[in-house]
Amino acid sequence: MDAPNITIEEKILALKGPILIFGGSGFIGANLLNTILNYRQDCFAIVRTTASLWRLELLKINKENIIYCDITDRQTLATIFNSLKPKTIFNLAAYGSNSEETDSDIIYQTNLIGTLNILNESN
């Protein structure tokens, strides 16, 4: 028996919110955020710096849906989790995916420690 066709809207509306997108200013994160915000407003881009906001600005993402956080800072991360109590998390945060990002300490801190911090806070 074939599964019924489920629309993108139905899939997005079925997600439990609030929704956090870590790495929300990257190509995939910004487009995921934009798509979700077409159907609901309880989705937030988690970004490290203001320097990376150009995609979100081009998409005209509301500033209320952008939160600044360095995922290697557990205290700031805990504050976000305690205040928003997210139910769905997309972790698209990464460092080292661009050829100019070569600092191995930052790669380790962001990709490993940052991910562990997100996992620890989500429990």
mmCIF file with all atom_site columns, C-alpha atoms in Angstrom:
data_model
loop_
_atom_site.group_PDB
_atom_site.id
_atom_site.type_symbol
_atom_site.label_atom_id
_atom_site.label_alt_id
_atom_site.label_comp_id
_atom_site.label_asym_id
_atom_site.label_entity_id
_atom_site.label_seq_id
_atom_site.pdbx_PDB_ins_code
_atom_site.Cartn_x
_atom_site.Cartn_y
_atom_site.Cartn_z
_atom_site.occupancy
_atom_site.B_iso_or_equiv
_atom_site.pdbx_formal_charge
_atom_site.auth_seq_id
_atom_site.auth_comp_id
_atom_site.auth_asym_id
_atom_site.auth_atom_id
_atom_site.pdbx_PDB_model_num
ATOM 1   C CA . MET A 1 1   ? 0.000  0.000  0.000  1.00 0.00 ? 1   MET A CA 1
ATOM 2   C CA . ASP A 1 2   ? 1.413  3.380  -0.989 1.00 0.00 ? 2   ASP A CA 1
ATOM 3   C CA . ALA A 1 3   ? 1.861  6.053  1.655  1.00 0.00 ? 3   ALA A CA 1
ATOM 4   C CA . PRO A 1 4   ? -0.377 9.074  1.090  1.00 0.00 ? 4   PRO A CA 1
ATOM 5   C CA . ASN A 1 5   ? 1.264  12.101 -0.455 1.00 0.00 ? 5   ASN A CA 1
ATOM 6   C CA . ILE A 1 6   ? 2.200  14.569 2.260  1.00 0.00 ? 6   ILE A CA 1
ATOM 7   C CA . THR A 1 7   ? 2.842  18.151 1.238  1.00 0.00 ? 7   THR A CA 1
ATOM 8   C CA . ILE A 1 8   ? 5.814  20.236 2.355  1.00 0.00 ? 8   ILE A CA 1
ATOM 9   C CA . GLU A 1 9   ? 3.384  22.410 4.310  1.00 0.00 ? 9   GLU A CA 1
ATOM 10  C CA . GLU A 1 10  ? 2.012  19.401 6.185  1.00 0.00 ? 10  GLU A CA 1
ATOM 11  C CA . LYS A 1 11  ? 5.522  18.177 6.992  1.00 0.00 ? 11  LYS A CA 1
ATOM 12  C CA . ILE A 1 12  ? 6.595  21.593 8.261  1.00 0.00 ? 12  ILE A CA 1
ATOM 13  C CA . LEU A 1 13  ? 3.435  22.083 10.305 1.00 0.00 ? 13  LEU A CA 1
ATOM 14  C CA . ALA A 1 14  ? 3.944  18.627 11.848 1.00 0.00 ? 14  ALA A CA 1
ATOM 15  C CA . LEU A 1 15  ? 7.348  19.619 13.275 1.00 0.00 ? 15  LEU A CA 1
ATOM 16  C CA . LYS A 1 16  ? 7.250  20.277 16.994 1.00 0.00 ? 16  LYS A CA 1
ATOM 17  C CA . GLY A 1 17  ? 8.233  23.808 17.877 1.00 0.00 ? 17  GLY A CA 1
ATOM 18  C CA . PRO A 1 18  ? 9.998  25.946 18.674 1.00 0.00 ? 18  PRO A CA 1
ATOM 19  C CA . ILE A 1 19  ? 12.550 25.045 16.004 1.00 0.00 ? 19  ILE A CA 1
ATOM 20  C CA . LEU A 1 20  ? 16.232 26.012 16.162 1.00 0.00 ? 20  LEU A CA 1
ATOM 21  C CA . ILE A 1 21  ? 18.519 25.955 13.142 1.00 0.00 ? 21  ILE A CA 1
ATOM 22  C CA . PHE A 1 22  ? 22.166 26.095 14.200 1.00 0.00 ? 22  PHE A CA 1
ATOM 23  C CA . GLY A 1 23  ? 24.214 27.362 11.294 1.00 0.00 ? 23  GLY A CA 1
ATOM 24  C CA . GLY A 1 24  ? 21.151 29.247 10.120 1.00 0.00 ? 24  GLY A CA 1
ATOM 25  C CA . SER A 1 25  ? 23.137 31.764 8.092  1.00 0.00 ? 25  SER A CA 1
ATOM 26  C CA . GLY A 1 26  ? 24.772 29.178 5.832  1.00 0.00 ? 26  GLY A CA 1
ATOM 27  C CA . PHE A 1 27  ? 23.334 28.248 2.445  1.00 0.00 ? 27  PHE A CA 1
ATOM 28  C CA . ILE A 1 28  ? 21.306 25.257 3.625  1.00 0.00 ? 28  ILE A CA 1
ATOM 29  C CA . GLY A 1 29  ? 20.375 26.770 6.987  1.00 0.00 ? 29  GLY A CA 1
ATOM 30  C CA . ALA A 1 30  ? 19.150 30.061 5.535  1.00 0.00 ? 30  ALA A CA 1
ATOM 31  C CA . ASN A 1 31  ? 17.026 28.328 2.919  1.00 0.00 ? 31  ASN A CA 1
ATOM 32  C CA . LEU A 1 32  ? 15.620 25.855 5.446  1.00 0.00 ? 32  LEU A CA 1
ATOM 33  C CA . LEU A 1 33  ? 14.732 28.742 7.764  1.00 0.00 ? 33  LEU A CA 1
ATOM 34  C CA . ASN A 1 34  ? 13.122 30.705 4.943  1.00 0.00 ? 34  ASN A CA 1
ATOM 35  C CA . THR A 1 35  ? 11.043 27.705 3.874  1.00 0.00 ? 35  THR A CA 1
ATOM 36  C CA . ILE A 1 36  ? 9.827  26.977 7.417  1.00 0.00 ? 36  ILE A CA 1
ATOM 37  C CA . LEU A 1 37  ? 9.018  30.654 8.045  1.00 0.00 ? 37  LEU A CA 1
ATOM 38  C CA . ASN A 1 38  ? 6.695  30.577 5.042  1.00 0.00 ? 38  ASN A CA 1
ATOM 39  C CA . TYR A 1 39  ? 4.397  28.351 7.135  1.00 0.00 ? 39  TYR A CA 1
ATOM 40  C CA . ARG A 1 40  ? 5.114  29.200 10.775 1.00 0.00 ? 40  ARG A CA 1
ATOM 41  C CA . GLN A 1 41  ? 6.981  31.778 12.861 1.00 0.00 ? 41  GLN A CA 1
ATOM 42  C CA . ASP A 1 42  ? 8.461  29.705 15.721 1.00 0.00 ? 42  ASP A CA 1
ATOM 43  C CA . CYS A 1 43  ? 11.704 28.956 13.892 1.00 0.00 ? 43  CYS A CA 1
ATOM 44  C CA . PHE A 1 44  ? 15.008 30.649 14.717 1.00 0.00 ? 44  PHE A CA 1
ATOM 45  C CA . ALA A 1 45  ? 18.402 30.861 13.020 1.00 0.00 ? 45  ALA A CA 1
ATOM 46  C CA . ILE A 1 46  ? 21.250 30.456 15.477 1.00 0.00 ? 46  ILE A CA 1
ATOM 47  C CA . VAL A 1 47  ? 24.248 32.356 14.099 1.00 0.00 ? 47  VAL A CA 1
ATOM 48  C CA . ARG A 1 48  ? 27.720 33.056 15.465 1.00 0.00 ? 48  ARG A CA 1
ATOM 49  C CA . THR A 1 49  ? 28.414 36.527 14.085 1.00 0.00 ? 49  THR A CA 1
ATOM 50  C CA . THR A 1 50  ? 26.759 39.405 12.296 1.00 0.00 ? 50  THR A CA 1
ATOM 51  C CA . ALA A 1 51  ? 29.314 39.050 9.488  1.00 0.00 ? 51  ALA A CA 1
ATOM 52  C CA . SER A 1 52  ? 27.481 36.013 8.138  1.00 0.00 ? 52  SER A CA 1
ATOM 53  C CA . LEU A 1 53  ? 24.005 37.542 7.869  1.00 0.00 ? 53  LEU A CA 1
ATOM 54  C CA . TRP A 1 54  ? 24.030 38.474 4.187  1.00 0.00 ? 54  TRP A CA 1
ATOM 55  C CA . ARG A 1 55  ? 21.966 35.444 3.118  1.00 0.00 ? 55  ARG A CA 1
ATOM 56  C CA . LEU A 1 56  ? 19.365 36.111 5.799  1.00 0.00 ? 56  LEU A CA 1
ATOM 57  C CA . GLU A 1 57  ? 19.244 39.773 4.781  1.00 0.00 ? 57  GLU A CA 1
ATOM 58  C CA . LEU A 1 58  ? 18.735 38.836 1.120  1.00 0.00 ? 58  LEU A CA 1
ATOM 59  C CA . LEU A 1 59  ? 15.874 36.558 2.166  1.00 0.00 ? 59  LEU A CA 1
ATOM 60  C CA . LYS A 1 60  ? 14.437 39.395 4.306  1.00 0.00 ? 60  LYS A CA 1
ATOM 61  C CA . ILE A 1 61  ? 14.394 37.258 7.442  1.00 0.00 ? 61  ILE A CA 1
ATOM 62  C CA . ASN A 1 62  ? 12.954 39.105 10.429 1.00 0.00 ? 62  ASN A CA 1
ATOM 63  C CA . LYS A 1 63  ? 15.555 40.049 13.055 1.00 0.00 ? 63  LYS A CA 1
ATOM 64  C CA . GLU A 1 64  ? 13.302 38.460 15.693 1.00 0.00 ? 64  GLU A CA 1
ATOM 65  C CA . ASN A 1 65  ? 14.049 35.078 14.112 1.00 0.00 ? 65  ASN A CA 1
ATOM 66  C CA . ILE A 1 66  ? 17.837 35.480 14.422 1.00 0.00 ? 66  ILE A CA 1
ATOM 67  C CA . ILE A 1 67  ? 19.690 34.606 17.632 1.00 0.00 ? 67  ILE A CA 1
ATOM 68  C CA . TYR A 1 68  ? 23.414 35.087 18.181 1.00 0.00 ? 68  TYR A CA 1
ATOM 69  C CA . CYS A 1 69  ? 25.261 32.270 19.899 1.00 0.00 ? 69  CYS A CA 1
ATOM 70  C CA . ASP A 1 70  ? 28.677 30.660 19.772 1.00 0.00 ? 70  ASP A CA 1
ATOM 71  C CA . ILE A 1 71  ? 27.915 26.957 20.250 1.00 0.00 ? 71  ILE A CA 1
ATOM 72  C CA . THR A 1 72  ? 31.228 26.503 22.050 1.00 0.00 ? 72  THR A CA 1
ATOM 73  C CA . ASP A 1 73  ? 29.896 28.779 24.836 1.00 0.00 ? 73  ASP A CA 1
ATOM 74  C CA . ARG A 1 74  ? 27.832 26.435 27.000 1.00 0.00 ? 74  ARG A CA 1
ATOM 75  C CA . GLN A 1 75  ? 26.394 29.184 29.180 1.00 0.00 ? 75  GLN A CA 1
ATOM 76  C CA . THR A 1 76  ? 24.947 31.157 26.266 1.00 0.00 ? 76  THR A CA 1
ATOM 77  C CA . LEU A 1 77  ? 23.673 27.934 24.730 1.00 0.00 ? 77  LEU A CA 1
ATOM 78  C CA . ALA A 1 78  ? 22.005 26.963 28.026 1.00 0.00 ? 78  ALA A CA 1
ATOM 79  C CA . THR A 1 79  ? 20.301 30.366 28.182 1.00 0.00 ? 79  THR A CA 1
ATOM 80  C CA . ILE A 1 80  ? 18.833 29.882 24.713 1.00 0.00 ? 80  ILE A CA 1
ATOM 81  C CA . PHE A 1 81  ? 17.611 26.369 25.487 1.00 0.00 ? 81  PHE A CA 1
ATOM 82  C CA . ASN A 1 82  ? 16.123 27.449 28.824 1.00 0.00 ? 82  ASN A CA 1
ATOM 83  C CA . SER A 1 83  ? 14.291 30.418 27.344 1.00 0.00 ? 83  SER A CA 1
ATOM 84  C CA . LEU A 1 84  ? 13.011 28.865 24.104 1.00 0.00 ? 84  LEU A CA 1
ATOM 85  C CA . LYS A 1 85  ? 12.669 25.206 25.111 1.00 0.00 ? 85  LYS A CA 1
ATOM 86  C CA . PRO A 1 86  ? 13.082 23.980 21.511 1.00 0.00 ? 86  PRO A CA 1
ATOM 87  C CA . LYS A 1 87  ? 11.421 20.761 20.400 1.00 0.00 ? 87  LYS A CA 1
ATOM 88  C CA . THR A 1 88  ? 13.092 20.446 16.973 1.00 0.00 ? 88  THR A CA 1
ATOM 89  C CA . ILE A 1 89  ? 16.767 21.147 16.291 1.00 0.00 ? 89  ILE A CA 1
ATOM 90  C CA . PHE A 1 90  ? 18.683 21.200 13.022 1.00 0.00 ? 90  PHE A CA 1
ATOM 91  C CA . ASN A 1 91  ? 22.449 21.361 13.544 1.00 0.00 ? 91  ASN A CA 1
ATOM 92  C CA . LEU A 1 92  ? 24.014 22.718 10.370 1.00 0.00 ? 92  LEU A CA 1
ATOM 93  C CA . ALA A 1 93  ? 26.790 24.606 12.161 1.00 0.00 ? 93  ALA A CA 1
ATOM 94  C CA . ALA A 1 94  ? 30.234 23.835 10.819 1.00 0.00 ? 94  ALA A CA 1
ATOM 95  C CA . TYR A 1 95  ? 33.702 25.278 10.545 1.00 0.00 ? 95  TYR A CA 1
ATOM 96  C CA . GLY A 1 96  ? 36.245 24.035 8.029  1.00 0.00 ? 96  GLY A CA 1
ATOM 97  C CA . SER A 1 97  ? 33.854 23.483 5.162  1.00 0.00 ? 97  SER A CA 1
ATOM 98  C CA . ASN A 1 98  ? 35.344 26.414 3.237  1.00 0.00 ? 98  ASN A CA 1
ATOM 99  C CA . SER A 1 99  ? 38.899 26.290 1.938  1.00 0.00 ? 99  SER A CA 1
ATOM 100 C CA . GLU A 1 100 ? 39.917 29.385 3.930  1.00 0.00 ? 100 GLU A CA 1
ATOM 101 C CA . GLU A 1 101 ? 38.756 27.824 7.234  1.00 0.00 ? 101 GLU A CA 1
ATOM 102 C CA . THR A 1 102 ? 41.895 25.902 8.185  1.00 0.00 ? 102 THR A CA 1
ATOM 103 C CA . ASP A 1 103 ? 42.378 26.519 11.919 1.00 0.00 ? 103 ASP A CA 1
ATOM 104 C CA . SER A 1 104 ? 42.286 22.995 13.362 1.00 0.00 ? 104 SER A CA 1
ATOM 105 C CA . ASP A 1 105 ? 41.516 24.232 16.894 1.00 0.00 ? 105 ASP A CA 1
ATOM 106 C CA . ILE A 1 106 ? 38.405 26.090 15.696 1.00 0.00 ? 106 ILE A CA 1
ATOM 107 C CA . ILE A 1 107 ? 37.393 23.090 13.571 1.00 0.00 ? 107 ILE A CA 1
ATOM 108 C CA . TYR A 1 108 ? 37.631 20.851 16.651 1.00 0.00 ? 108 TYR A CA 1
ATOM 109 C CA . GLN A 1 109 ? 35.865 23.332 18.950 1.00 0.00 ? 109 GLN A CA 1
ATOM 110 C CA . THR A 1 110 ? 32.997 24.036 16.560 1.00 0.00 ? 110 THR A CA 1
ATOM 111 C CA . ASN A 1 111 ? 32.389 20.670 14.938 1.00 0.00 ? 111 ASN A CA 1
ATOM 112 C CA . LEU A 1 112 ? 33.002 18.413 17.917 1.00 0.00 ? 112 LEU A CA 1
ATOM 113 C CA . ILE A 1 113 ? 32.666 20.389 21.136 1.00 0.00 ? 113 ILE A CA 1
ATOM 114 C CA . GLY A 1 114 ? 29.905 22.639 19.751 1.00 0.00 ? 114 GLY A CA 1
ATOM 115 C CA . THR A 1 115 ? 27.889 19.621 18.612 1.00 0.00 ? 115 THR A CA 1
ATOM 116 C CA . LEU A 1 116 ? 28.370 17.948 22.003 1.00 0.00 ? 116 LEU A CA 1
ATOM 117 C CA . ASN A 1 117 ? 27.206 21.138 23.724 1.00 0.00 ? 117 ASN A CA 1
ATOM 118 C CA . ILE A 1 118 ? 24.037 21.179 21.610 1.00 0.00 ? 118 ILE A CA 1
ATOM 119 C CA . LEU A 1 119 ? 23.403 17.512 22.385 1.00 0.00 ? 119 LEU A CA 1
ATOM 120 C CA . ASN A 1 120 ? 23.964 18.030 26.116 1.00 0.00 ? 120 ASN A CA 1
ATOM 121 C CA . GLU A 1 121 ? 21.593 20.996 26.237 1.00 0.00 ? 121 GLU A CA 1
ATOM 122 C CA . SER A 1 122 ? 18.904 19.189 24.277 1.00 0.00 ? 122 SER A CA 1
ATOM 123 C CA . ASN A 1 123 ? 18.537 16.484 26.922 1.00 0.00 ? 123 ASN A CA 1
#
